[in-house]
Amino acid sequence: MTAEVYPAADGLVQRAAAAFTASVPESPADDGYFGPGSATWRLNGDLSAPVAGLRSLLVQALHPLAMAGVDQHSDWRADPAGRLASTAAYLATITYGDRGAALRAANRVRKIHERVRGTDQVTGQPYAAGDPDLLVWVHAGLVDSVLAAAELYGTPPTAAEKDAYLAEMTAAAELVGVPAGRAPATAAELDDYLAAVRPVLTLTPAAAESTAYLLNLPGLEDEMGGMWRDIGDAAVAALPEWAACMYGLLPQQPVTEQRREEVRQLLGVLDALYLGEPGVLEARQRIELRMRQARRG
Amino acid sequence: MDGVLPSAMPADKTAPVADRAAPVKATPGTTGTRTPGRLRLSRGLAAVRLAARGGARYATNAPRLFVAAGEQRQQLRNDLALRTAEDVAATLGTMKGVLMKIGQMASYVDDGLAPPVRRTLSRLQDSVPPMSAELAAGVVEDELGGPPDEVFATWDAEPIAAASIGQVHRAITRDGRAVAVKVQYPGIAKTIAADLGNVALLRSLLRVAAPNQDVNALIEELRDRITEELDYHREAANQRMFADYYDGHPTIHVPRVIDELCTARVFTSELATGARFAELLSWPQGEKDLAAETIYRFTFRSLYEAHAFNGDPHPGNYLFNRGGLVTFLDFGLVKYFTAEELKPLVHMVRYLCVDEDPEAFRRAMEDADFLARGAPLPTEQIIEHMALFYDTVRTPGTRTMTAGYASAVARRYFDFRNPLAAYARIPRSYVILQRINLGMFALLGDLGATGNWRAVAEEIWPFVKAPPSTPMGEAEVAWLARRPARTESLSGR
C-alpha cells in the first residue's frame, strides 16, 4: 500500500474523531443498551482504548475462519484508516448511542455479514460471518482486549467491574446476532471460553500477513508511524501468552511500572491529539456529564 | 537594544534516537519482529500538526455540546468541574499538563508553531474544567489552615481566571483588602513530575513544537519552568521584587504580594483591575501607543537596571488603564542575570547602534558565545543578518511596530538556511531572552504601536542615559528622583 491509498495520519485521527463525535448523540432518545452508569461506558472510553482496539484485531485474526472472512471479503487494506475509524465508530454508537442508533448500526453490520461467506483456503472449511461461533469469537476478542488493556495501561477495572462489563456487553453481542446466553457473561466464563476455543486457533498465512501489515501500516507519515508502532508494541505486550506464542513471540516480559507510565504518556499525547479535533471535547463532555448525573442518582 | 540574540540556534541534530530493542525472533510476515522495549520516539506533536492540517475543514462548524445548551453552557462547565485529585490527574496527567506548557512556551514563537497546532494546544487548555468550589476550598484549607470563608472576610467561590496549573479567585482579606488568590490544582506536582521524566517523549514533542531550536536546552527550560511554577513561593518572591522596584512608578503597576496569605500552592496578591489586551485593541491608537511605551520601558528597564527579565509577555498577563497605565501580572517566569551575563548584550547593542563598530560587535557576539570564533563569514554578512533584530533602535526616529516586523524577526530567527546558522548558538542563560524578539515584538506589533524607540532606549541604555524623550520619560525621571537610594540590580538576591 502506498501513501496515496493511505493518505497519512490525518486520515486516522480525523476520521476516528469525526466518527466518534457523530456517534455521541446531542439529544439521545434514551440511554441506549448500557446507560451512563454502566461499566461499559467507563471501560469503552478508557484511555487505553487504542491499545485495546489493536489487541482485539491481533486476537481476532487467530481464528482461521474469522480471518478468512476478512481476508476474502474486506477491502480494508485499500483504506485501513477508514476501516479502523468505522469500527471505532460502531463501538461508540453501540456504547453511547440511543437504542435506535445502536440497532440501526447493528443491522448494517448484520447486512454486511450476510454477504461474507465462503471457504477458508487453509482449513478447507466453509464459513459465514453471521455464524454465531464466529460472532462469539470476535466479541470475546474485543471484551478480553478492553479489559486487558485497561488493566495494563488504563484505569484497572475491579473484579466486580469486569463481571459487570462482560454481562453488559452480551447485549452488544446479541445486537449482531449472537443468541442470548452464548456470549461469556463473567470473567470465569470468558476464561473458559478462551481455553475451549484454543484448539481451533491458528496463525494462518493471511493472519500473519495482515497483522504484520496492520502493525506496520505503510504510508503513515513518519511521526504518526512512530506513534502507531508504539501503540502496536503496547498491544503486543498485552496479548495473552498463548496468542503471543502463536505469533512466534517469546514469552512477553511483564509490563514494568516504567513501561506502563510510558505507554500512558503516549496514549495521553494521542488523546490530546484526538481532543484537538472539532467536536471531540464536546462529545467527551456529553458523556462525562451524563455519567456524573448517573452517579448522582 | 532590541535584538539581543543572534539568529538561528542550531537544530538539535545530535540528539540520540531511542533504540529499538533487537527483535526477539525475526519471523518474516509475522509480528515476531516486535518486542516491547523502551518506547521509540513518538513524534506526537508532529502528529498534532498532521492531524490539524485538515482540521480547518470543520473549524466553521462550532461544535455543540447539547442541543439548545446555549446559555446553560457555563452551568454545564461547572457540572464538569474537577472534584478530586484523581480528576486532576486524569485531566492533566499523561502528558497533557506538560503539553499545555509546551504550547504556552511555543506560543511565543510566531513562526515556530503552525496555527493549527496552536489551535490544537489551546483546545487542550479548553479541556481543563475549573476545580469545584469544594476542591479549591480544600486546597486553601490545607495551605492556609482554614476554609476560605474563615481565612478571608469574603471568598468568591467562582474562579475569575484559569492559571496554567491552577485558578484564580477573588476575595477580600479580613483587613479589607481586595485580593486575587491563585489556587493550585492538588496533586499536580506529582502528576507532572512523572511526565517530565520521559525525556525521550519530551524531546520528540519539543522538536516538533519548536522546530529548529536547541531541544536539550528547551527541555531543561521546560523542566525548570514547571518546577518553579509548581512552587508559588518563587513567584511571590519575583513579584515582591518587581513590586518594590517599581513602587511609585507613574505607569508601571505591579500588584503587591500579601505575604501572610502565600504558600507553595496558594498565592495572594492585590486585586488589580483594568482592560484586557483584546479590549485595548479597540482603544484609540494614542492609548495603544502609551501602553506599548510602558511595556517597552518595563521590559528594558527591568533588564538593564534590575538585571531581571520577566519572560512571559503573554497578552493575558497585562491589565490596561487609560494613560498608558499597565498592570503587570504573573511573575512565574523571571530570569535574573549577573552583570557578567548582561555585559556582552550591552556591548553588542552599543557597538552596533551607537559606536557603529562592526568588528567590535562581532567580538562581543563571540565573547558571549553567540558566534563561533573564526567563523568563515565576512563581518558585514553577520551585521546584515543581525541588523534586523536591532532595526527599531539602530537609527533615530519614530517607528511603527507591525505584525509584519514581528514575524520577519521570528522568520529570521528561525532561518537555518542562512550561512550564519552553522556558527551561531544561544547559550542557555540567554534562551529566555528570545521572548524579547518573539513575544514582546509580537505584542507591540499587534498594537501597531508608534514611538521613538531609539530615544526611549537611549534613556535606559546604561552607556547613554539620555534625558527623557517623552512625557512618560519625564514622569520616570521624577519617579527615579523620589525613589530611595538602592542597589539597582535585583540579581544575586
JSON list of N, CA and C in Angstrom, two decimals, chain A residues 10 14 26 208 215 221-223 229-230 233 247-250 258-259 262 264-266 268 271-273 275 277-278 281-282 285-286 288-289 292, chain B residues 24-25 29 31 34 37-40 42-43 46-51 54-55 58 64-66 79-81 83 87 94 96 99 123 194-195 198:
[
{"chain": "A", "resi": 10, "resn": "ASP", "atom": "N", "xyz": [-3.56, 12.06, 9.11]},
{"chain": "A", "resi": 10, "resn": "ASP", "atom": "CA", "xyz": [-4.76, 12.87, 9.33]},
{"chain": "A", "resi": 10, "resn": "ASP", "atom": "C", "xyz": [-6.00, 12.02, 9.07]},
{"chain": "A", "resi": 14, "resn": "GLN", "atom": "N", "xyz": [-8.39, 12.07, 12.29]},
{"chain": "A", "resi": 14, "resn": "GLN", "atom": "CA", "xyz": [-9.55, 12.90, 11.97]},
{"chain": "A", "resi": 14, "resn": "GLN", "atom": "C", "xyz": [-10.81, 12.10, 11.73]},
{"chain": "A", "resi": 26, "resn": "GLU", "atom": "N", "xyz": [-26.38, 14.31, 20.68]},
{"chain": "A", "resi": 26, "resn": "GLU", "atom": "CA", "xyz": [-26.62, 15.56, 21.40]},
{"chain": "A", "resi": 26, "resn": "GLU", "atom": "C", "xyz": [-27.97, 15.51, 22.11]},
{"chain": "A", "resi": 208, "resn": "ALA", "atom": "N", "xyz": [-1.01, -13.85, 9.53]},
{"chain": "A", "resi": 208, "resn": "ALA", "atom": "CA", "xyz": [0.36, -13.37, 9.75]},
{"chain": "A", "resi": 208, "resn": "ALA", "atom": "C", "xyz": [0.62, -12.14, 8.90]},
{"chain": "A", "resi": 215, "resn": "LEU", "atom": "N", "xyz": [0.36, -3.73, 11.82]},
{"chain": "A", "resi": 215, "resn": "LEU", "atom": "CA", "xyz": [1.26, -3.16, 12.82]},
{"chain": "A", "resi": 215, "resn": "LEU", "atom": "C", "xyz": [2.30, -2.24, 12.21]},
{"chain": "A", "resi": 221, "resn": "GLU", "atom": "N", "xyz": [2.78, 8.85, 7.74]},
{"chain": "A", "resi": 221, "resn": "GLU", "atom": "CA", "xyz": [3.90, 9.77, 7.79]},
{"chain": "A", "resi": 221, "resn": "GLU", "atom": "C", "xyz": [4.76, 9.40, 8.98]},
{"chain": "A", "resi": 222, "resn": "ASP", "atom": "N", "xyz": [5.99, 9.79, 8.87]},
{"chain": "A", "resi": 222, "resn": "ASP", "atom": "CA", "xyz": [7.00, 9.35, 9.81]},
{"chain": "A", "resi": 222, "resn": "ASP", "atom": "C", "xyz": [6.56, 9.49, 11.26]},
{"chain": "A", "resi": 223, "resn": "GLU", "atom": "N", "xyz": [6.05, 10.67, 11.61]},
{"chain": "A", "resi": 223, "resn": "GLU", "atom": "CA", "xyz": [5.75, 10.95, 13.00]},
{"chain": "A", "resi": 223, "resn": "GLU", "atom": "C", "xyz": [4.63, 10.05, 13.51]},
{"chain": "A", "resi": 229, "resn": "ARG", "atom": "N", "xyz": [3.42, 2.49, 15.80]},
{"chain": "A", "resi": 229, "resn": "ARG", "atom": "CA", "xyz": [4.19, 1.30, 16.15]},
{"chain": "A", "resi": 229, "resn": "ARG", "atom": "C", "xyz": [4.32, 1.16, 17.67]},
{"chain": "A", "resi": 230, "resn": "ASP", "atom": "N", "xyz": [4.41, 2.29, 18.36]},
{"chain": "A", "resi": 230, "resn": "ASP", "atom": "CA", "xyz": [4.46, 2.21, 19.82]},
{"chain": "A", "resi": 230, "resn": "ASP", "atom": "C", "xyz": [3.16, 1.64, 20.39]},
{"chain": "A", "resi": 233, "resn": "ASP", "atom": "N", "xyz": [3.29, -1.99, 19.79]},
{"chain": "A", "resi": 233, "resn": "ASP", "atom": "CA", "xyz": [4.13, -2.68, 20.77]},
{"chain": "A", "resi": 233, "resn": "ASP", "atom": "C", "xyz": [3.37, -2.90, 22.07]},
{"chain": "A", "resi": 247, "resn": "TYR", "atom": "N", "xyz": [2.00, -16.09, 17.56]},
{"chain": "A", "resi": 247, "resn": "TYR", "atom": "CA", "xyz": [2.64, -15.10, 16.69]},
{"chain": "A", "resi": 247, "resn": "TYR", "atom": "C", "xyz": [4.15, -15.27, 16.63]},
{"chain": "A", "resi": 248, "resn": "GLY", "atom": "N", "xyz": [4.66, -16.30, 17.33]},
{"chain": "A", "resi": 248, "resn": "GLY", "atom": "CA", "xyz": [6.09, -16.55, 17.26]},
{"chain": "A", "resi": 248, "resn": "GLY", "atom": "C", "xyz": [6.91, -15.65, 18.16]},
{"chain": "A", "resi": 249, "resn": "LEU", "atom": "N", "xyz": [6.25, -15.08, 19.15]},
{"chain": "A", "resi": 249, "resn": "LEU", "atom": "CA", "xyz": [6.99, -14.23, 20.08]},
{"chain": "A", "resi": 249, "resn": "LEU", "atom": "C", "xyz": [7.41, -15.06, 21.28]},
{"chain": "A", "resi": 250, "resn": "LEU", "atom": "N", "xyz": [8.59, -14.75, 21.80]},
{"chain": "A", "resi": 250, "resn": "LEU", "atom": "CA", "xyz": [9.00, -15.37, 23.04]},
{"chain": "A", "resi": 250, "resn": "LEU", "atom": "C", "xyz": [8.05, -14.89, 24.12]},
{"chain": "A", "resi": 258, "resn": "GLN", "atom": "N", "xyz": [7.48, 1.41, 34.80]},
{"chain": "A", "resi": 258, "resn": "GLN", "atom": "CA", "xyz": [8.01, 2.47, 33.93]},
{"chain": "A", "resi": 258, "resn": "GLN", "atom": "C", "xyz": [7.41, 2.37, 32.53]},
{"chain": "A", "resi": 259, "resn": "ARG", "atom": "N", "xyz": [7.36, 1.15, 32.06]},
{"chain": "A", "resi": 259, "resn": "ARG", "atom": "CA", "xyz": [6.82, 0.92, 30.73]},
{"chain": "A", "resi": 259, "resn": "ARG", "atom": "C", "xyz": [5.34, 1.34, 30.68]},
{"chain": "A", "resi": 262, "resn": "GLU", "atom": "N", "xyz": [5.14, 4.99, 30.43]},
{"chain": "A", "resi": 262, "resn": "GLU", "atom": "CA", "xyz": [5.49, 5.47, 29.09]},
{"chain": "A", "resi": 262, "resn": "GLU", "atom": "C", "xyz": [4.34, 5.28, 28.11]},
{"chain": "A", "resi": 264, "resn": "ARG", "atom": "N", "xyz": [1.22, 5.07, 28.90]},
{"chain": "A", "resi": 264, "resn": "ARG", "atom": "CA", "xyz": [0.15, 6.00, 29.29]},
{"chain": "A", "resi": 264, "resn": "ARG", "atom": "C", "xyz": [0.45, 7.41, 28.78]},
{"chain": "A", "resi": 265, "resn": "GLN", "atom": "N", "xyz": [1.72, 7.79, 28.85]},
{"chain": "A", "resi": 265, "resn": "GLN", "atom": "CA", "xyz": [2.09, 9.12, 28.38]},
{"chain": "A", "resi": 265, "resn": "GLN", "atom": "C", "xyz": [1.86, 9.24, 26.87]},
{"chain": "A", "resi": 266, "resn": "LEU", "atom": "N", "xyz": [2.21, 8.18, 26.17]},
{"chain": "A", "resi": 266, "resn": "LEU", "atom": "CA", "xyz": [1.98, 8.16, 24.74]},
{"chain": "A", "resi": 266, "resn": "LEU", "atom": "C", "xyz": [0.49, 8.22, 24.43]},
{"chain": "A", "resi": 268, "resn": "GLY", "atom": "N", "xyz": [-1.68, 9.50, 26.27]},
{"chain": "A", "resi": 268, "resn": "GLY", "atom": "CA", "xyz": [-2.12, 10.84, 26.63]},
{"chain": "A", "resi": 268, "resn": "GLY", "atom": "C", "xyz": [-1.88, 11.82, 25.49]},
{"chain": "A", "resi": 271, "resn": "ASP", "atom": "N", "xyz": [-4.35, 11.12, 22.90]},
{"chain": "A", "resi": 271, "resn": "ASP", "atom": "CA", "xyz": [-5.64, 11.61, 23.36]},
{"chain": "A", "resi": 271, "resn": "ASP", "atom": "C", "xyz": [-5.74, 13.12, 23.19]},
{"chain": "A", "resi": 272, "resn": "ALA", "atom": "N", "xyz": [-4.63, 13.80, 23.46]},
{"chain": "A", "resi": 272, "resn": "ALA", "atom": "CA", "xyz": [-4.60, 15.26, 23.29]},
{"chain": "A", "resi": 272, "resn": "ALA", "atom": "C", "xyz": [-4.85, 15.62, 21.83]},
{"chain": "A", "resi": 273, "resn": "LEU", "atom": "N", "xyz": [-4.24, 14.82, 20.99]},
{"chain": "A", "resi": 273, "resn": "LEU", "atom": "CA", "xyz": [-4.38, 14.98, 19.55]},
{"chain": "A", "resi": 273, "resn": "LEU", "atom": "C", "xyz": [-5.85, 14.82, 19.13]},
{"chain": "A", "resi": 275, "resn": "LEU", "atom": "N", "xyz": [-8.42, 15.11, 21.12]},
{"chain": "A", "resi": 275, "resn": "LEU", "atom": "CA", "xyz": [-9.19, 16.20, 21.71]},
{"chain": "A", "resi": 275, "resn": "LEU", "atom": "C", "xyz": [-9.12, 17.47, 20.88]},
{"chain": "A", "resi": 277, "resn": "GLU", "atom": "N", "xyz": [-9.38, 17.67, 17.79]},
{"chain": "A", "resi": 277, "resn": "GLU", "atom": "CA", "xyz": [-10.28, 17.60, 16.63]},
{"chain": "A", "resi": 277, "resn": "GLU", "atom": "C", "xyz": [-11.63, 18.20, 16.99]},
{"chain": "A", "resi": 278, "resn": "PRO", "atom": "N", "xyz": [-12.25, 18.84, 16.00]},
{"chain": "A", "resi": 278, "resn": "PRO", "atom": "CA", "xyz": [-13.52, 19.52, 16.28]},
{"chain": "A", "resi": 278, "resn": "PRO", "atom": "C", "xyz": [-14.56, 18.57, 16.86]},
{"chain": "A", "resi": 281, "resn": "LEU", "atom": "N", "xyz": [-14.03, 17.21, 22.14]},
{"chain": "A", "resi": 281, "resn": "LEU", "atom": "CA", "xyz": [-14.14, 17.66, 23.53]},
{"chain": "A", "resi": 281, "resn": "LEU", "atom": "C", "xyz": [-15.61, 17.70, 23.95]},
{"chain": "A", "resi": 282, "resn": "GLU", "atom": "N", "xyz": [-16.45, 18.23, 23.08]},
{"chain": "A", "resi": 282, "resn": "GLU", "atom": "CA", "xyz": [-17.88, 18.33, 23.42]},
{"chain": "A", "resi": 282, "resn": "GLU", "atom": "C", "xyz": [-18.50, 16.95, 23.57]},
{"chain": "A", "resi": 285, "resn": "GLN", "atom": "N", "xyz": [-17.50, 15.62, 26.78]},
{"chain": "A", "resi": 285, "resn": "GLN", "atom": "CA", "xyz": [-18.21, 16.30, 27.88]},
{"chain": "A", "resi": 285, "resn": "GLN", "atom": "C", "xyz": [-19.65, 15.81, 27.98]},
{"chain": "A", "resi": 286, "resn": "ARG", "atom": "N", "xyz": [-20.25, 15.52, 26.85]},
{"chain": "A", "resi": 286, "resn": "ARG", "atom": "CA", "xyz": [-21.62, 14.97, 26.89]},
{"chain": "A", "resi": 286, "resn": "ARG", "atom": "C", "xyz": [-21.62, 13.65, 27.67]},
{"chain": "A", "resi": 288, "resn": "GLU", "atom": "N", "xyz": [-19.29, 12.61, 29.84]},
{"chain": "A", "resi": 288, "resn": "GLU", "atom": "CA", "xyz": [-18.90, 12.83, 31.24]},
{"chain": "A", "resi": 288, "resn": "GLU", "atom": "C", "xyz": [-20.08, 13.38, 32.05]},
{"chain": "A", "resi": 289, "resn": "LEU", "atom": "N", "xyz": [-20.80, 14.35, 31.47]},
{"chain": "A", "resi": 289, "resn": "LEU", "atom": "CA", "xyz": [-21.92, 14.94, 32.19]},
{"chain": "A", "resi": 289, "resn": "LEU", "atom": "C", "xyz": [-22.99, 13.90, 32.49]},
{"chain": "A", "resi": 292, "resn": "ARG", "atom": "N", "xyz": [-21.78, 11.61, 35.20]},
{"chain": "A", "resi": 292, "resn": "ARG", "atom": "CA", "xyz": [-21.84, 12.25, 36.52]},
{"chain": "A", "resi": 292, "resn": "ARG", "atom": "C", "xyz": [-23.27, 12.29, 37.05]},
{"chain": "B", "resi": 24, "resn": "VAL", "atom": "N", "xyz": [13.13, -10.21, 18.99]},
{"chain": "B", "resi": 24, "resn": "VAL", "atom": "CA", "xyz": [13.29, -11.46, 19.73]},
{"chain": "B", "resi": 24, "resn": "VAL", "atom": "C", "xyz": [13.46, -12.58, 18.74]},
{"chain": "B", "resi": 25, "resn": "LYS", "atom": "N", "xyz": [12.65, -12.53, 17.72]},
{"chain": "B", "resi": 25, "resn": "LYS", "atom": "CA", "xyz": [12.69, -13.60, 16.75]},
{"chain": "B", "resi": 25, "resn": "LYS", "atom": "C", "xyz": [12.13, -13.03, 15.47]},
{"chain": "B", "resi": 29, "resn": "GLY", "atom": "N", "xyz": [6.93, -11.72, 8.08]},
{"chain": "B", "resi": 29, "resn": "GLY", "atom": "CA", "xyz": [5.49, -11.78, 7.84]},
{"chain": "B", "resi": 29, "resn": "GLY", "atom": "C", "xyz": [4.67, -11.99, 9.09]},
{"chain": "B", "resi": 31, "resn": "THR", "atom": "N", "xyz": [4.27, -10.93, 13.45]},
{"chain": "B", "resi": 31, "resn": "THR", "atom": "CA", "xyz": [4.56, -9.83, 14.37]},
{"chain": "B", "resi": 31, "resn": "THR", "atom": "C", "xyz": [5.78, -10.14, 15.20]},
{"chain": "B", "resi": 34, "resn": "ARG", "atom": "N", "xyz": [8.58, -7.86, 16.65]},
{"chain": "B", "resi": 34, "resn": "ARG", "atom": "CA", "xyz": [8.26, -6.78, 17.58]},
{"chain": "B", "resi": 34, "resn": "ARG", "atom": "C", "xyz": [8.51, -7.22, 18.99]},
{"chain": "B", "resi": 37, "resn": "GLY", "atom": "N", "xyz": [10.27, -2.80, 24.10]},
{"chain": "B", "resi": 37, "resn": "GLY", "atom": "CA", "xyz": [11.48, -2.31, 24.72]},
{"chain": "B", "resi": 37, "resn": "GLY", "atom": "C", "xyz": [11.12, -0.95, 25.25]},
{"chain": "B", "resi": 38, "resn": "ARG", "atom": "N", "xyz": [12.07, -0.09, 25.37]},
{"chain": "B", "resi": 38, "resn": "ARG", "atom": "CA", "xyz": [11.67, 1.29, 25.66]},
{"chain": "B", "resi": 38, "resn": "ARG", "atom": "C", "xyz": [10.94, 1.81, 24.44]},
{"chain": "B", "resi": 39, "resn": "LEU", "atom": "N", "xyz": [10.02, 2.69, 24.68]},
{"chain": "B", "resi": 39, "resn": "LEU", "atom": "CA", "xyz": [9.29, 3.25, 23.55]},
{"chain": "B", "resi": 39, "resn": "LEU", "atom": "C", "xyz": [10.26, 3.99, 22.66]},
{"chain": "B", "resi": 40, "resn": "ARG", "atom": "N", "xyz": [10.07, 3.80, 21.41]},
{"chain": "B", "resi": 40, "resn": "ARG", "atom": "CA", "xyz": [10.79, 4.64, 20.48]},
{"chain": "B", "resi": 40, "resn": "ARG", "atom": "C", "xyz": [10.25, 6.04, 20.57]},
{"chain": "B", "resi": 42, "resn": "SER", "atom": "N", "xyz": [8.20, 8.99, 19.83]},
{"chain": "B", "resi": 42, "resn": "SER", "atom": "CA", "xyz": [6.90, 9.10, 19.20]},
{"chain": "B", "resi": 42, "resn": "SER", "atom": "C", "xyz": [6.71, 10.55, 18.91]},
{"chain": "B", "resi": 43, "resn": "ARG", "atom": "N", "xyz": [6.60, 10.84, 17.69]},
{"chain": "B", "resi": 43, "resn": "ARG", "atom": "CA", "xyz": [6.59, 12.25, 17.34]},
{"chain": "B", "resi": 43, "resn": "ARG", "atom": "C", "xyz": [5.20, 12.80, 17.49]},
{"chain": "B", "resi": 46, "resn": "ALA", "atom": "N", "xyz": [4.12, 16.20, 16.06]},
{"chain": "B", "resi": 46, "resn": "ALA", "atom": "CA", "xyz": [4.10, 16.23, 14.60]},
{"chain": "B", "resi": 46, "resn": "ALA", "atom": "C", "xyz": [2.78, 15.66, 14.15]},
{"chain": "B", "resi": 47, "resn": "ALA", "atom": "N", "xyz": [2.35, 14.67, 14.87]},
{"chain": "B", "resi": 47, "resn": "ALA", "atom": "CA", "xyz": [1.05, 14.10, 14.56]},
{"chain": "B", "resi": 47, "resn": "ALA", "atom": "C", "xyz": [-0.04, 15.13, 14.80]},
{"chain": "B", "resi": 48, "resn": "VAL", "atom": "N", "xyz": [0.15, 15.96, 15.81]},
{"chain": "B", "resi": 48, "resn": "VAL", "atom": "CA", "xyz": [-0.81, 17.04, 16.02]},
{"chain": "B", "resi": 48, "resn": "VAL", "atom": "C", "xyz": [-0.87, 17.89, 14.77]},
{"chain": "B", "resi": 49, "resn": "ARG", "atom": "N", "xyz": [0.31, 18.18, 14.25]},
{"chain": "B", "resi": 49, "resn": "ARG", "atom": "CA", "xyz": [0.37, 19.04, 13.08]},
{"chain": "B", "resi": 49, "resn": "ARG", "atom": "C", "xyz": [-0.34, 18.35, 11.91]},
{"chain": "B", "resi": 50, "resn": "LEU", "atom": "N", "xyz": [-0.03, 17.09, 11.75]},
{"chain": "B", "resi": 50, "resn": "LEU", "atom": "CA", "xyz": [-0.64, 16.35, 10.65]},
{"chain": "B", "resi": 50, "resn": "LEU", "atom": "C", "xyz": [-2.15, 16.33, 10.80]},
{"chain": "B", "resi": 51, "resn": "ALA", "atom": "N", "xyz": [-2.56, 16.04, 12.00]},
{"chain": "B", "resi": 51, "resn": "ALA", "atom": "CA", "xyz": [-3.99, 15.91, 12.23]},
{"chain": "B", "resi": 51, "resn": "ALA", "atom": "C", "xyz": [-4.67, 17.26, 12.05]},
{"chain": "B", "resi": 54, "resn": "GLY", "atom": "N", "xyz": [-5.88, 19.18, 8.32]},
{"chain": "B", "resi": 54, "resn": "GLY", "atom": "CA", "xyz": [-7.18, 19.18, 7.68]},
{"chain": "B", "resi": 54, "resn": "GLY", "atom": "C", "xyz": [-8.28, 19.68, 8.62]},
{"chain": "B", "resi": 55, "resn": "GLY", "atom": "N", "xyz": [-7.90, 20.00, 9.83]},
{"chain": "B", "resi": 55, "resn": "GLY", "atom": "CA", "xyz": [-8.89, 20.34, 10.84]},
{"chain": "B", "resi": 55, "resn": "GLY", "atom": "C", "xyz": [-9.70, 21.57, 10.47]},
{"chain": "B", "resi": 58, "resn": "TYR", "atom": "N", "xyz": [-13.38, 21.66, 9.37]},
{"chain": "B", "resi": 58, "resn": "TYR", "atom": "CA", "xyz": [-14.53, 21.60, 10.26]},
{"chain": "B", "resi": 58, "resn": "TYR", "atom": "C", "xyz": [-14.66, 22.86, 11.10]},
{"chain": "B", "resi": 64, "resn": "ARG", "atom": "N", "xyz": [-21.44, 21.66, 19.04]},
{"chain": "B", "resi": 64, "resn": "ARG", "atom": "CA", "xyz": [-22.41, 21.88, 20.11]},
{"chain": "B", "resi": 64, "resn": "ARG", "atom": "C", "xyz": [-22.24, 20.83, 21.18]},
{"chain": "B", "resi": 65, "resn": "LEU", "atom": "N", "xyz": [-22.51, 21.22, 22.37]},
{"chain": "B", "resi": 65, "resn": "LEU", "atom": "CA", "xyz": [-22.41, 20.28, 23.47]},
{"chain": "B", "resi": 65, "resn": "LEU", "atom": "C", "xyz": [-23.71, 19.46, 23.52]},
{"chain": "B", "resi": 66, "resn": "PHE", "atom": "N", "xyz": [-24.79, 20.14, 23.77]},
{"chain": "B", "resi": 66, "resn": "PHE", "atom": "CA", "xyz": [-26.09, 19.51, 23.67]},
{"chain": "B", "resi": 66, "resn": "PHE", "atom": "C", "xyz": [-26.97, 20.42, 22.84]},
{"chain": "B", "resi": 79, "resn": "ASP", "atom": "N", "xyz": [-20.67, 21.89, 35.96]},
{"chain": "B", "resi": 79, "resn": "ASP", "atom": "CA", "xyz": [-21.01, 20.49, 36.26]},
{"chain": "B", "resi": 79, "resn": "ASP", "atom": "C", "xyz": [-19.84, 19.55, 35.96]},
{"chain": "B", "resi": 80, "resn": "LEU", "atom": "N", "xyz": [-18.95, 20.01, 35.09]},
{"chain": "B", "resi": 80, "resn": "LEU", "atom": "CA", "xyz": [-17.80, 19.18, 34.73]},
{"chain": "B", "resi": 80, "resn": "LEU", "atom": "C", "xyz": [-16.61, 19.39, 35.65]},
{"chain": "B", "resi": 81, "resn": "ALA", "atom": "N", "xyz": [-16.77, 20.27, 36.65]},
{"chain": "B", "resi": 81, "resn": "ALA", "atom": "CA", "xyz": [-15.64, 20.67, 37.48]},
{"chain": "B", "resi": 81, "resn": "ALA", "atom": "C", "xyz": [-14.84, 19.49, 38.02]},
{"chain": "B", "resi": 83, "resn": "ARG", "atom": "N", "xyz": [-13.37, 17.47, 40.74]},
{"chain": "B", "resi": 83, "resn": "ARG", "atom": "CA", "xyz": [-13.79, 17.38, 42.14]},
{"chain": "B", "resi": 83, "resn": "ARG", "atom": "C", "xyz": [-12.77, 16.73, 43.05]},
{"chain": "B", "resi": 87, "resn": "ASP", "atom": "N", "xyz": [-9.41, 13.38, 39.56]},
{"chain": "B", "resi": 87, "resn": "ASP", "atom": "CA", "xyz": [-9.88, 14.10, 38.38]},
{"chain": "B", "resi": 87, "resn": "ASP", "atom": "C", "xyz": [-8.76, 14.97, 37.79]},
{"chain": "B", "resi": 94, "resn": "THR", "atom": "N", "xyz": [-0.77, 12.14, 32.22]},
{"chain": "B", "resi": 94, "resn": "THR", "atom": "CA", "xyz": [-0.42, 11.52, 30.94]},
{"chain": "B", "resi": 94, "resn": "THR", "atom": "C", "xyz": [-0.05, 12.58, 29.90]},
{"chain": "B", "resi": 96, "resn": "LYS", "atom": "N", "xyz": [-0.61, 15.63, 29.43]},
{"chain": "B", "resi": 96, "resn": "LYS", "atom": "CA", "xyz": [-1.44, 16.74, 28.95]},
{"chain": "B", "resi": 96, "resn": "LYS", "atom": "C", "xyz": [-1.04, 18.08, 29.57]},
{"chain": "B", "resi": 99, "resn": "LEU", "atom": "N", "xyz": [2.08, 19.08, 27.86]},
{"chain": "B", "resi": 99, "resn": "LEU", "atom": "CA", "xyz": [1.78, 19.56, 26.51]},
{"chain": "B", "resi": 99, "resn": "LEU", "atom": "C", "xyz": [1.25, 20.99, 26.54]},
{"chain": "B", "resi": 123, "resn": "ARG", "atom": "N", "xyz": [-7.05, 24.11, 22.44]},
{"chain": "B", "resi": 123, "resn": "ARG", "atom": "CA", "xyz": [-8.19, 23.24, 22.67]},
{"chain": "B", "resi": 123, "resn": "ARG", "atom": "C", "xyz": [-7.95, 22.39, 23.91]},
{"chain": "B", "resi": 194, "resn": "ALA", "atom": "N", "xyz": [6.20, 13.06, 37.01]},
{"chain": "B", "resi": 194, "resn": "ALA", "atom": "CA", "xyz": [6.36, 11.78, 36.32]},
{"chain": "B", "resi": 194, "resn": "ALA", "atom": "C", "xyz": [6.47, 12.01, 34.81]},
{"chain": "B", "resi": 195, "resn": "ASP", "atom": "N", "xyz": [5.66, 12.91, 34.28]},
{"chain": "B", "resi": 195, "resn": "ASP", "atom": "CA", "xyz": [5.68, 13.14, 32.84]},
{"chain": "B", "resi": 195, "resn": "ASP", "atom": "C", "xyz": [6.98, 13.82, 32.39]},
{"chain": "B", "resi": 198, "resn": "ASN", "atom": "N", "xyz": [9.96, 11.56, 31.27]},
{"chain": "B", "resi": 198, "resn": "ASN", "atom": "CA", "xyz": [10.02, 10.88, 29.97]},
{"chain": "B", "resi": 198, "resn": "ASN", "atom": "C", "xyz": [10.71, 11.78, 28.95]}
]
